[in-house]
Amino acid sequence: MSSQNKVRVRFAPSPTGGLHLGGVRTALFNYLFAKHHNGDFILRIEDTDQTRFVPGAEEYIKECLTWCGLTPDESPWNEGAFGPYRQSERKPSYRQFAEELVKNGNAYYAFDTAEELDEQRKLQPNFRYAHDNRMDLRNSLSLGEEETQRLLAAGTPHTIRIKMPEDEVVSFDDMIRGRVSFETKLVDDKVLLKADGMPTYHLAVVVDDKAMEISHVFRGEEWLPSAPVHLLLWEYLGWKNEMPQWAHMPLILKPDGKGKLSKRDGDRLGFPVYAMNWTDPKTGELTVGYRERGFLPESFINLLAMLGWNDGTEQEIFTMEELIAKFSVERISKAGAKFDFEKAKWFNQEWIKITDNSELLPQVKAIMAKHELNTDGIADNFINSILDLVKERLTYVEDFWEQASFFFQKPAQYDVDAVKPKWNTDKTAFFKQIATDFATQPLWEAASLESFFKGKIADSGMKIGELMMPFRIMLVGGKFGPDVFKIAELLGKEEVIARIASALPHFEA
């Protein structure tokens, strides 16, 4: 089946652990490019390295992409016409192509044991298996045809390595970087097929991209050194004219710009680098992700899009639809993008402000339940009204509890230290009287409450600042929160009167 020149891109993670935000950005740029060109976004699981396979990692990848809104058109769970979508299920095809490369003189059998290669590394600190020493090692080039066939017939474990040319220059046009060239004498003879019959990334990625008719490949710039091996494999296998176009994306850098951002940097500096929580099944170590930290998927995608791309304007807040419409490879930077967690938090704040309450409500209810508050008897309209009041103050949805818990439960303590030194019997009398007056207040809404309260202060001859802050502390327990009269309106008449009565002794003590 032919994809008839349709744009087909793939995200091909290994199921080895948590999904780094750099990996999600790779998925995102693939997705945006595909959707901009009405193409297909494919998920392929690269599980050829069985020693690194981690149980649960595949399902984790699927859940991450779902949360981010990056739904693949084809995947192991939604197969199309180009499967299978796990490399481990494509195993027979790889040996066929590796053997073809040997037959054509572009690869060779290597019989060196792991111990022998370790010995070479001890003798040569910068040891690499390459054109300048391959004839001194145990392979089909140095051993000759007869010995090679004897070893193969005996079932001797072996790998298949690419035979890199001694002195050629290979080049390609990168969609981001322009013309890129490599000297083959600087590249070692990479293993293509391992002793267990599984391919390495180098062989598998070429064979799979060809089989799946991948048209464009977006990957991190750390893969650039592998490009000459892949270029030659496309050529040696006779597929040069079908090779996808490549785009090597800039790295996501540490906040200081010195090197690639890693999980350790996040641990050290106190921010997540994984999309979602990941628990290592071996150690039980939990690594917190952006989802659990309280980021909205829209803000997470938005901040990732801006790491190495912009649309050429001052716009920073983009919906997925806008990103798809405006995405272009020409606007991807060559330079690495410094990660700024403060900016990441800003994106989340902005997205919380513009997100409809109906979308935030389930998360808010989950947070309330986490704090052992039964939400069954609390009307959604009431929670939505509170959300409207505190939204501007939330960096994470999780902050809702800190900013709004006083709406659902009386303060357990009162921050009175700053006001107690100036407290007197006149102020106690004022609040006792205002509580009595509140009981007969006909209209219980913020504007009339404010007018009434400030009028009473004026009648008392006291200063407005001396009474407004205590009133806030009585209702919320501290010197924070939105407009105090809007708080009073939502709490209701009886609750406000009860809270004044409960709080007064703490001011007088």
Short mmCIF file of C-alpha atoms in Angstrom, two decimals:
data_model
loop_
_atom_site.label_atom_id
_atom_site.label_comp_id
_atom_site.label_asym_id
_atom_site.label_seq_id
_atom_site.Cartn_x
_atom_site.Cartn_y
_atom_site.Cartn_z
CA MET A 1 0.00 0.00 0.00
CA SER A 2 1.28 3.47 -0.81
CA SER A 3 0.68 6.56 1.25
CA GLN A 4 0.86 8.54 -2.05
CA ASN A 5 3.20 11.27 -0.89
CA LYS A 6 1.07 12.01 2.16
CA VAL A 7 2.83 13.57 5.14
CA ARG A 8 3.47 10.76 7.62
CA VAL A 9 5.50 11.43 10.75
CA ARG A 10 6.25 9.24 13.74
CA PHE A 11 7.02 9.58 17.42
CA ALA A 12 9.13 6.57 18.40
CA PRO A 13 9.89 6.46 22.14
CA SER A 14 11.52 3.59 24.02
CA PRO A 15 9.48 2.10 26.89
CA THR A 16 12.24 2.62 29.43
CA GLY A 17 10.77 5.04 31.99
CA GLY A 18 9.18 8.44 32.41
CA LEU A 19 8.55 10.66 29.40
CA HIS A 20 10.89 13.67 29.47
CA LEU A 21 9.43 16.98 28.38
CA GLY A 22 11.96 16.94 25.51
CA GLY A 23 10.33 13.74 24.30
CA VAL A 24 6.87 15.27 24.52
CA ARG A 25 8.10 18.29 22.54
CA THR A 26 9.38 15.92 19.83
CA ALA A 27 5.93 14.30 19.74
CA LEU A 28 4.30 17.74 19.65
CA PHE A 29 6.36 19.08 16.74
CA ASN A 30 5.70 15.86 14.79
CA TYR A 31 1.99 16.18 15.53
CA LEU A 32 1.76 19.88 14.61
CA PHE A 33 3.61 19.34 11.33
CA ALA A 34 1.39 16.39 10.40
CA LYS A 35 -1.85 18.15 11.23
CA HIS A 36 -0.77 21.39 9.51
CA HIS A 37 -0.32 19.33 6.33
CA ASN A 38 -3.39 17.10 6.85
CA GLY A 39 -1.04 14.18 7.43
CA ASP A 40 -0.78 11.25 9.84
CA PHE A 41 0.90 11.14 13.25
CA ILE A 42 2.15 7.66 14.12
CA LEU A 43 3.28 6.19 17.43
CA ARG A 44 5.88 3.43 17.10
CA ILE A 45 7.29 1.76 20.21
CA GLU A 46 11.06 1.21 19.90
CA ASP A 47 11.47 -1.73 22.26
CA THR A 48 14.41 -3.50 20.62
CA ASP A 49 16.66 -3.05 23.65
CA GLN A 50 15.08 -5.73 25.83
CA THR A 51 17.59 -5.12 28.65
CA ARG A 52 16.15 -1.62 29.17
CA PHE A 53 12.47 -2.53 28.84
CA VAL A 54 10.45 -1.37 31.84
CA PRO A 55 7.00 -2.86 32.62
CA GLY A 56 4.24 -0.25 32.50
CA ALA A 57 6.25 2.22 30.42
CA GLU A 58 4.26 1.57 27.24
CA GLU A 59 0.93 2.28 28.94
CA TYR A 60 2.50 5.36 30.51
CA ILE A 61 3.50 6.71 27.07
CA LYS A 62 -0.04 6.14 25.82
CA GLU A 63 -1.54 7.97 28.83
CA CYS A 64 0.89 10.89 28.46
CA LEU A 65 -0.03 11.43 24.81
CA THR A 66 -3.73 11.16 25.64
CA TRP A 67 -3.41 13.74 28.43
CA CYS A 68 -1.51 16.09 26.09
CA GLY A 69 -4.12 15.74 23.35
CA LEU A 70 -1.59 14.20 20.95
CA THR A 71 -3.67 11.25 19.79
CA PRO A 72 -1.85 9.11 17.21
CA ASP A 73 -3.61 8.20 13.97
CA GLU A 74 -1.83 4.83 14.10
CA SER A 75 -0.33 3.08 17.13
CA PRO A 76 -0.03 -0.34 18.80
CA TRP A 77 -3.57 0.29 20.14
CA ASN A 78 -4.99 1.68 16.90
CA GLU A 79 -3.26 -0.16 14.10
CA GLY A 80 -3.34 1.04 10.52
CA ALA A 81 -2.01 -0.55 7.35
CA PHE A 82 1.68 -0.20 8.26
CA GLY A 83 2.01 -2.38 11.38
CA PRO A 84 3.14 -3.91 13.55
CA TYR A 85 3.81 -0.79 15.62
CA ARG A 86 6.23 -2.37 18.10
CA GLN A 87 9.75 -3.00 16.84
CA SER A 88 9.99 -6.24 18.80
CA GLU A 89 7.14 -7.60 16.64
CA ARG A 90 9.04 -6.77 13.45
CA LYS A 91 12.14 -8.80 14.39
CA PRO A 92 12.31 -11.17 11.37
CA SER A 93 12.54 -8.32 8.87
CA TYR A 94 15.65 -6.78 10.43
CA ARG A 95 17.94 -9.81 9.99
CA GLN A 96 16.93 -10.06 6.34
CA PHE A 97 18.16 -6.51 5.66
CA ALA A 98 21.26 -6.89 7.82
CA GLU A 99 22.23 -10.03 5.87
CA GLU A 100 21.59 -8.19 2.61
CA LEU A 101 24.05 -5.49 3.70
CA VAL A 102 26.69 -8.15 4.46
CA LYS A 103 26.10 -9.77 1.10
CA ASN A 104 26.55 -6.44 -0.69
CA GLY A 105 29.80 -5.73 1.15
CA ASN A 106 28.39 -2.86 3.19
CA ALA A 107 28.36 -4.69 6.54
CA TYR A 108 30.17 -7.60 8.19
CA TYR A 109 29.87 -10.23 10.91
CA ALA A 110 31.73 -9.41 14.14
CA PHE A 111 32.52 -12.30 16.52
CA ASP A 112 34.28 -10.30 19.24
CA THR A 113 32.97 -11.15 22.69
CA ALA A 114 31.98 -8.47 25.20
CA GLU A 115 35.07 -9.41 27.25
CA GLU A 116 37.37 -8.97 24.26
CA LEU A 117 35.95 -5.55 23.52
CA ASP A 118 36.29 -4.55 27.18
CA GLU A 119 39.94 -5.55 26.99
CA GLN A 120 40.40 -3.32 23.94
CA ARG A 121 38.82 -0.42 25.83
CA LYS A 122 41.32 -0.90 28.65
CA LEU A 123 44.19 -0.85 26.17
CA GLN A 124 42.76 2.12 24.25
CA PRO A 125 40.75 4.61 26.35
CA ASN A 126 39.11 6.06 23.24
CA PHE A 127 38.64 2.71 21.53
CA ARG A 128 36.18 2.59 18.67
CA TYR A 129 35.52 -0.21 16.23
CA ALA A 130 36.31 1.46 12.89
CA HIS A 131 38.15 1.34 9.56
CA ASP A 132 41.58 1.83 11.16
CA ASN A 133 41.43 -1.25 13.44
CA ARG A 134 38.73 -3.57 12.10
CA MET A 135 41.33 -5.86 10.46
CA ASP A 136 42.91 -6.44 13.91
CA LEU A 137 39.64 -7.64 15.44
CA ARG A 138 37.58 -10.85 15.13
CA ASN A 139 35.22 -10.29 12.23
CA SER A 140 34.43 -11.66 8.79
CA LEU A 141 36.74 -9.11 7.15
CA SER A 142 39.82 -10.19 9.14
CA LEU A 143 39.03 -13.91 9.53
CA GLY A 144 38.26 -14.69 5.90
CA GLU A 145 35.38 -16.56 4.25
CA GLU A 146 36.21 -20.11 5.41
CA GLU A 147 36.63 -19.29 9.10
CA THR A 148 33.58 -17.00 9.03
CA GLN A 149 31.38 -19.79 7.60
CA ARG A 150 32.73 -22.26 10.17
CA LEU A 151 31.86 -19.89 13.04
CA LEU A 152 28.40 -19.18 11.60
CA ALA A 153 27.72 -22.92 11.12
CA ALA A 154 28.76 -23.54 14.73
CA GLY A 155 26.24 -20.95 15.92
CA THR A 156 28.93 -18.64 17.30
CA PRO A 157 27.33 -15.50 18.76
CA HIS A 158 27.94 -12.49 16.55
CA THR A 159 26.77 -9.03 15.69
CA ILE A 160 26.49 -7.37 12.28
CA ARG A 161 28.29 -4.03 11.91
CA ILE A 162 28.06 -1.44 9.15
CA LYS A 163 31.28 -1.05 7.15
CA MET A 164 31.81 2.70 7.15
CA PRO A 165 33.78 4.04 4.16
CA GLU A 166 37.29 5.15 5.00
CA ASP A 167 37.29 8.58 3.43
CA GLU A 168 33.98 9.87 2.13
CA VAL A 169 31.82 12.89 2.90
CA VAL A 170 28.09 12.29 3.27
CA SER A 171 25.65 15.20 3.30
CA PHE A 172 21.97 15.95 3.59
CA ASP A 173 19.70 19.00 3.78
CA ASP A 174 18.21 19.41 7.23
CA MET A 175 14.88 21.27 7.33
CA ILE A 176 16.11 23.34 10.30
CA ARG A 177 19.91 23.46 9.88
CA GLY A 178 20.35 23.51 6.12
CA ARG A 179 23.23 21.57 4.53
CA VAL A 180 24.95 19.21 7.00
CA SER A 181 28.05 17.16 6.09
CA PHE A 182 30.01 14.39 7.81
CA GLU A 183 33.38 12.75 7.22
CA THR A 184 32.90 8.99 7.37
CA LYS A 185 36.44 8.41 8.70
CA LEU A 186 35.29 9.97 11.98
CA VAL A 187 32.38 7.55 12.41
CA ASP A 188 32.79 4.06 13.87
CA ASP A 189 31.33 0.83 12.51
CA LYS A 190 28.06 0.82 14.43
CA VAL A 191 26.39 -2.46 15.38
CA LEU A 192 23.25 -2.96 13.26
CA LEU A 193 22.11 -6.35 14.53
CA LYS A 194 22.86 -7.54 18.05
CA ALA A 195 23.81 -11.06 19.08
CA ASP A 196 20.23 -11.70 20.26
CA GLY A 197 18.95 -11.02 16.74
CA MET A 198 17.42 -7.71 17.69
CA PRO A 199 18.36 -4.64 15.66
CA THR A 200 19.98 -1.56 17.12
CA TYR A 201 18.28 1.78 16.68
CA HIS A 202 20.37 2.50 13.57
CA LEU A 203 19.05 -0.39 11.51
CA ALA A 204 15.55 -0.50 12.95
CA VAL A 205 14.81 3.18 12.42
CA VAL A 206 15.72 3.01 8.74
CA VAL A 207 13.88 -0.24 8.04
CA ASP A 208 10.79 0.89 9.94
CA ASP A 209 10.67 4.39 8.44
CA LYS A 210 10.82 2.81 4.99
CA ALA A 211 8.17 0.18 5.78
CA MET A 212 5.85 2.77 7.31
CA GLU A 213 6.42 5.26 4.48
CA ILE A 214 7.51 8.00 6.87
CA SER A 215 7.89 11.26 4.96
CA HIS A 216 9.46 13.56 7.58
CA VAL A 217 11.44 12.90 10.76
CA PHE A 218 11.64 15.35 13.65
CA ARG A 219 14.18 14.33 16.28
CA GLY A 220 16.52 15.95 18.77
CA GLU A 221 19.89 17.29 17.68
CA GLU A 222 21.59 14.64 19.84
CA TRP A 223 20.81 12.25 16.95
CA LEU A 224 22.85 14.28 14.45
CA PRO A 225 26.04 12.17 14.97
CA SER A 226 24.03 9.10 13.90
CA ALA A 227 22.89 10.74 10.67
CA PRO A 228 25.81 9.55 8.49
CA VAL A 229 25.11 5.91 9.45
CA HIS A 230 21.43 6.34 8.59
CA LEU A 231 22.17 8.17 5.34
CA LEU A 232 24.40 5.32 4.19
CA LEU A 233 21.89 2.67 5.21
CA TRP A 234 19.20 4.34 3.10
CA GLU A 235 21.67 4.34 0.22
CA TYR A 236 23.05 0.80 0.74
CA LEU A 237 19.58 -0.70 0.96
CA GLY A 238 18.63 0.97 -2.33
CA TRP A 239 16.10 3.33 -0.82
CA LYS A 240 17.91 6.66 -1.11
CA ASN A 241 15.14 8.27 -3.14
CA GLU A 242 12.56 7.33 -0.51
CA MET A 243 14.48 8.71 2.47
CA PRO A 244 12.37 11.03 4.64
CA GLN A 245 13.28 14.66 5.12
CA TRP A 246 14.95 15.27 8.47
CA ALA A 247 14.65 18.06 11.00
CA HIS A 248 17.04 17.96 13.97
CA MET A 249 15.47 20.07 16.69
CA PRO A 250 17.35 22.22 19.19
CA LEU A 251 18.02 20.85 22.65
CA ILE A 252 16.06 21.94 25.71
CA LEU A 253 18.78 23.38 27.92
CA LYS A 254 19.23 23.73 31.67
CA PRO A 255 17.99 27.09 33.04
CA ASP A 256 21.57 28.44 32.98
CA GLY A 257 21.93 27.36 29.35
CA LYS A 258 24.85 25.04 30.12
CA GLY A 259 23.96 21.62 28.75
CA LYS A 260 20.87 19.52 28.12
CA LEU A 261 18.08 19.59 30.72
CA SER A 262 17.96 16.33 32.68
CA LYS A 263 15.81 14.75 35.36
CA ARG A 264 18.60 15.47 37.85
CA ASP A 265 18.31 19.19 37.08
CA GLY A 266 14.62 19.06 37.90
CA ASP A 267 15.33 17.22 41.17
CA ARG A 268 18.04 19.75 42.04
CA LEU A 269 16.05 22.86 41.14
CA GLY A 270 12.63 21.69 42.28
CA PHE A 271 10.59 21.36 39.10
CA PRO A 272 9.26 18.39 37.06
CA VAL A 273 10.87 17.23 33.84
CA TYR A 274 8.42 14.39 33.17
CA ALA A 275 4.96 14.87 31.66
CA MET A 276 3.26 12.76 34.35
CA ASN A 277 4.14 10.99 37.58
CA TRP A 278 6.46 8.06 37.03
CA THR A 279 7.19 5.41 39.65
CA ASP A 280 10.26 3.30 38.96
CA PRO A 281 9.06 -0.31 39.30
CA LYS A 282 12.48 -1.46 40.53
CA THR A 283 13.27 1.17 43.13
CA GLY A 284 9.76 2.47 43.87
CA GLU A 285 11.11 6.01 43.42
CA LEU A 286 8.38 8.48 42.47
CA THR A 287 9.20 11.27 40.03
CA VAL A 288 6.51 13.96 39.98
CA GLY A 289 5.14 15.06 36.63
CA TYR A 290 3.55 18.20 35.25
CA ARG A 291 0.05 16.75 35.34
CA GLU A 292 0.23 15.95 39.05
CA ARG A 293 2.00 19.21 39.83
CA GLY A 294 -1.18 20.95 38.68
CA PHE A 295 -0.45 21.94 35.10
CA LEU A 296 -3.26 21.99 32.58
CA PRO A 297 -2.47 19.98 29.44
CA GLU A 298 -3.12 23.09 27.33
CA SER A 299 -0.49 25.09 29.23
CA PHE A 300 2.02 22.22 29.13
CA ILE A 301 1.65 21.93 25.34
CA ASN A 302 1.78 25.71 24.96
CA LEU A 303 5.02 26.07 26.94
CA LEU A 304 6.64 23.18 25.05
CA ALA A 305 5.71 24.70 21.68
CA MET A 306 7.50 27.91 22.66
CA LEU A 307 10.72 26.05 23.51
CA GLY A 308 12.49 26.52 20.20
CA TRP A 309 9.59 27.83 18.08
CA ASN A 310 7.58 31.01 17.71
CA ASP A 311 5.24 32.34 15.05
CA GLY A 312 7.23 35.53 14.49
CA THR A 313 4.84 37.72 16.50
CA GLU A 314 4.57 38.68 20.18
CA GLN A 315 1.82 36.11 20.75
CA GLU A 316 2.61 33.57 23.48
CA ILE A 317 -0.72 31.96 24.37
CA PHE A 318 -1.80 29.47 21.70
CA THR A 319 -4.57 26.91 21.57
CA MET A 320 -3.79 23.61 19.87
CA GLU A 321 -5.84 24.75 16.86
CA GLU A 322 -3.76 27.93 16.58
CA LEU A 323 -0.50 25.99 16.89
CA ILE A 324 -1.56 23.64 14.10
CA ALA A 325 -2.56 26.55 11.86
CA LYS A 326 0.62 28.58 12.46
CA PHE A 327 3.27 25.86 12.82
CA SER A 328 6.11 26.00 10.33
CA VAL A 329 9.56 24.41 10.33
CA GLU A 330 11.07 27.72 9.20
CA ARG A 331 10.24 29.22 12.62
CA ILE A 332 12.08 26.49 14.59
CA SER A 333 15.31 27.83 16.06
CA LYS A 334 18.69 26.20 15.52
CA ALA A 335 19.88 27.31 18.96
CA GLY A 336 19.07 25.45 22.16
CA ALA A 337 16.11 26.69 24.22
CA LYS A 338 16.75 27.51 27.90
CA PHE A 339 14.11 26.06 30.18
CA ASP A 340 12.56 28.63 32.52
CA PHE A 341 10.23 27.14 35.13
CA GLU A 342 8.95 30.57 36.19
CA LYS A 343 7.80 31.07 32.61
CA ALA A 344 6.25 27.61 32.64
CA LYS A 345 4.24 28.61 35.74
CA TRP A 346 3.18 31.82 33.98
CA PHE A 347 1.77 29.79 31.10
CA ASN A 348 -0.24 27.73 33.58
CA GLN A 349 -1.57 30.83 35.35
CA GLU A 350 -2.69 32.30 32.04
CA TRP A 351 -4.38 29.08 30.98
CA ILE A 352 -6.22 28.71 34.30
CA LYS A 353 -7.60 32.23 33.82
CA ILE A 354 -9.00 31.48 30.37
CA THR A 355 -10.17 27.91 31.02
CA ASP A 356 -13.90 27.47 31.51
CA ASN A 357 -14.90 26.56 35.05
CA SER A 358 -16.68 23.44 33.81
CA GLU A 359 -13.29 22.03 32.76
CA LEU A 360 -11.65 22.91 36.07
CA LEU A 361 -14.53 21.69 38.26
CA PRO A 362 -13.66 17.94 38.26
CA GLN A 363 -10.05 18.74 39.29
CA VAL A 364 -11.23 21.14 41.98
CA LYS A 365 -13.62 18.53 43.38
CA ALA A 366 -10.79 15.98 43.41
CA ILE A 367 -8.64 18.44 45.39
CA MET A 368 -11.47 19.00 47.87
CA ALA A 369 -11.92 15.24 48.26
CA LYS A 370 -8.17 14.88 48.83
CA HIS A 371 -8.61 17.24 51.78
CA GLU A 372 -11.42 15.01 53.10
CA LEU A 373 -14.18 17.44 52.19
CA ASN A 374 -17.39 15.79 51.04
CA THR A 375 -18.52 17.64 47.92
CA ASP A 376 -21.87 15.83 47.58
CA GLY A 377 -23.82 18.57 49.35
CA ILE A 378 -21.99 21.47 47.73
CA ALA A 379 -23.63 22.96 44.65
CA ASP A 380 -21.51 23.27 41.51
CA ASN A 381 -22.71 26.86 41.15
CA PHE A 382 -21.22 27.68 44.55
CA ILE A 383 -17.84 26.17 43.63
CA ASN A 384 -17.94 27.96 40.26
CA SER A 385 -18.59 31.30 41.98
CA ILE A 386 -15.58 30.70 44.21
CA LEU A 387 -13.49 29.74 41.17
CA ASP A 388 -14.44 33.02 39.52
CA LEU A 389 -13.13 34.85 42.59
CA VAL A 390 -9.82 33.02 43.05
CA LYS A 391 -8.83 32.02 39.48
CA GLU A 392 -6.51 35.01 39.07
CA ARG A 393 -4.55 33.84 42.13
CA LEU A 394 -3.92 30.26 41.03
CA THR A 395 -0.58 29.14 39.65
CA TYR A 396 -1.74 25.51 39.77
CA VAL A 397 -5.26 24.15 40.09
CA GLU A 398 -3.96 22.61 43.33
CA ASP A 399 -3.64 26.16 44.75
CA PHE A 400 -7.43 26.30 44.90
CA TRP A 401 -7.37 24.74 48.34
CA GLU A 402 -4.89 27.23 49.77
CA GLN A 403 -6.77 30.15 48.25
CA ALA A 404 -10.32 28.99 48.91
CA SER A 405 -10.52 26.36 51.66
CA PHE A 406 -11.97 28.97 54.06
CA PHE A 407 -15.18 28.98 51.98
CA PHE A 408 -15.84 25.41 53.08
CA GLN A 409 -14.55 25.34 56.65
CA LYS A 410 -14.08 27.87 59.44
CA PRO A 411 -10.49 29.02 60.02
CA ALA A 412 -8.68 26.77 62.49
CA GLN A 413 -6.37 29.62 63.47
CA TYR A 414 -6.16 33.36 62.98
CA ASP A 415 -3.19 35.46 61.90
CA VAL A 416 -3.76 38.20 64.49
CA ASP A 417 -0.19 39.06 65.51
CA ALA A 418 -0.05 42.23 63.41
CA VAL A 419 -3.41 43.61 64.59
CA LYS A 420 -3.48 42.61 68.29
CA PRO A 421 -1.11 45.34 69.54
CA LYS A 422 -3.57 48.00 68.34
CA TRP A 423 -6.71 46.15 69.40
CA ASN A 424 -9.04 47.84 71.87
CA THR A 425 -12.54 47.64 73.34
CA ASP A 426 -13.88 50.06 70.70
CA LYS A 427 -12.98 47.60 67.96
CA THR A 428 -14.55 44.70 69.86
CA ALA A 429 -17.71 46.76 70.28
CA PHE A 430 -17.69 47.69 66.58
CA PHE A 431 -17.63 44.05 65.44
CA LYS A 432 -20.26 42.96 67.97
CA GLN A 433 -22.52 45.71 66.67
CA ILE A 434 -21.81 45.02 62.98
CA ALA A 435 -22.72 41.36 63.53
CA THR A 436 -26.05 42.46 65.02
CA ASP A 437 -26.62 44.89 62.14
CA PHE A 438 -25.75 42.24 59.55
CA ALA A 439 -28.60 40.10 60.89
CA THR A 440 -31.13 42.68 59.69
CA GLN A 441 -29.37 43.53 56.42
CA PRO A 442 -32.05 43.10 53.71
CA LEU A 443 -29.80 42.78 50.63
CA TRP A 444 -26.87 40.37 51.02
CA GLU A 445 -24.59 41.16 48.12
CA ALA A 446 -21.06 42.54 47.95
CA ALA A 447 -21.71 46.12 46.82
CA SER A 448 -24.39 46.87 49.44
CA LEU A 449 -22.35 45.13 52.16
CA GLU A 450 -19.33 47.24 51.32
CA SER A 451 -21.34 50.45 51.36
CA PHE A 452 -22.97 49.51 54.67
CA PHE A 453 -19.71 48.38 56.34
CA LYS A 454 -17.75 51.47 55.29
CA GLY A 455 -20.61 53.72 56.39
CA LYS A 456 -20.49 52.15 59.85
CA ILE A 457 -16.72 52.73 60.01
CA ALA A 458 -17.24 56.39 59.11
CA ASP A 459 -19.88 56.70 61.87
CA SER A 460 -17.47 55.13 64.38
CA GLY A 461 -14.72 57.66 63.72
CA MET A 462 -12.14 54.87 63.39
CA LYS A 463 -9.82 54.40 60.38
CA ILE A 464 -10.93 52.12 57.58
CA GLY A 465 -7.61 50.24 57.49
CA GLU A 466 -7.87 49.38 61.20
CA LEU A 467 -11.13 47.50 60.67
CA MET A 468 -10.97 46.08 57.13
CA MET A 469 -8.02 43.79 57.81
CA PRO A 470 -9.48 42.35 61.03
CA PHE A 471 -12.75 41.69 59.16
CA ARG A 472 -10.81 39.74 56.51
CA ILE A 473 -8.91 37.75 59.14
CA MET A 474 -12.19 36.87 60.88
CA LEU A 475 -13.61 35.42 57.67
CA VAL A 476 -10.55 33.69 56.16
CA GLY A 477 -8.04 33.32 59.00
CA GLY A 478 -5.28 35.36 57.33
CA LYS A 479 -4.33 38.46 55.37
CA PHE A 480 -5.09 37.03 51.94
CA GLY A 481 -7.89 36.26 49.53
CA PRO A 482 -10.07 38.13 47.05
CA ASP A 483 -12.40 41.06 47.75
CA VAL A 484 -13.59 40.64 51.33
CA PHE A 485 -17.18 41.68 50.57
CA LYS A 486 -17.44 39.14 47.76
CA ILE A 487 -16.18 36.57 50.26
CA ALA A 488 -18.88 37.69 52.69
CA GLU A 489 -21.57 37.48 49.99
CA LEU A 490 -20.63 33.91 49.12
CA LEU A 491 -20.29 32.76 52.73
CA GLY A 492 -23.80 33.98 53.46
CA LYS A 493 -25.26 36.06 56.27
CA GLU A 494 -25.44 33.43 59.01
CA GLU A 495 -21.92 32.14 58.38
CA VAL A 496 -20.38 35.64 58.43
CA ILE A 497 -22.12 36.46 61.74
CA ALA A 498 -20.99 33.13 63.21
CA ARG A 499 -17.37 33.68 62.08
CA ILE A 500 -17.20 37.13 63.65
CA ALA A 501 -18.39 35.63 66.93
CA SER A 502 -15.88 32.76 66.74
CA ALA A 503 -12.94 35.02 65.86
CA LEU A 504 -13.41 37.91 68.32
CA PRO A 505 -11.92 36.09 71.35
CA HIS A 506 -8.66 35.56 69.39
CA PHE A 507 -8.30 39.32 68.91
CA GLU A 508 -9.07 40.13 72.56
CA ALA A 509 -6.82 37.47 74.13
#
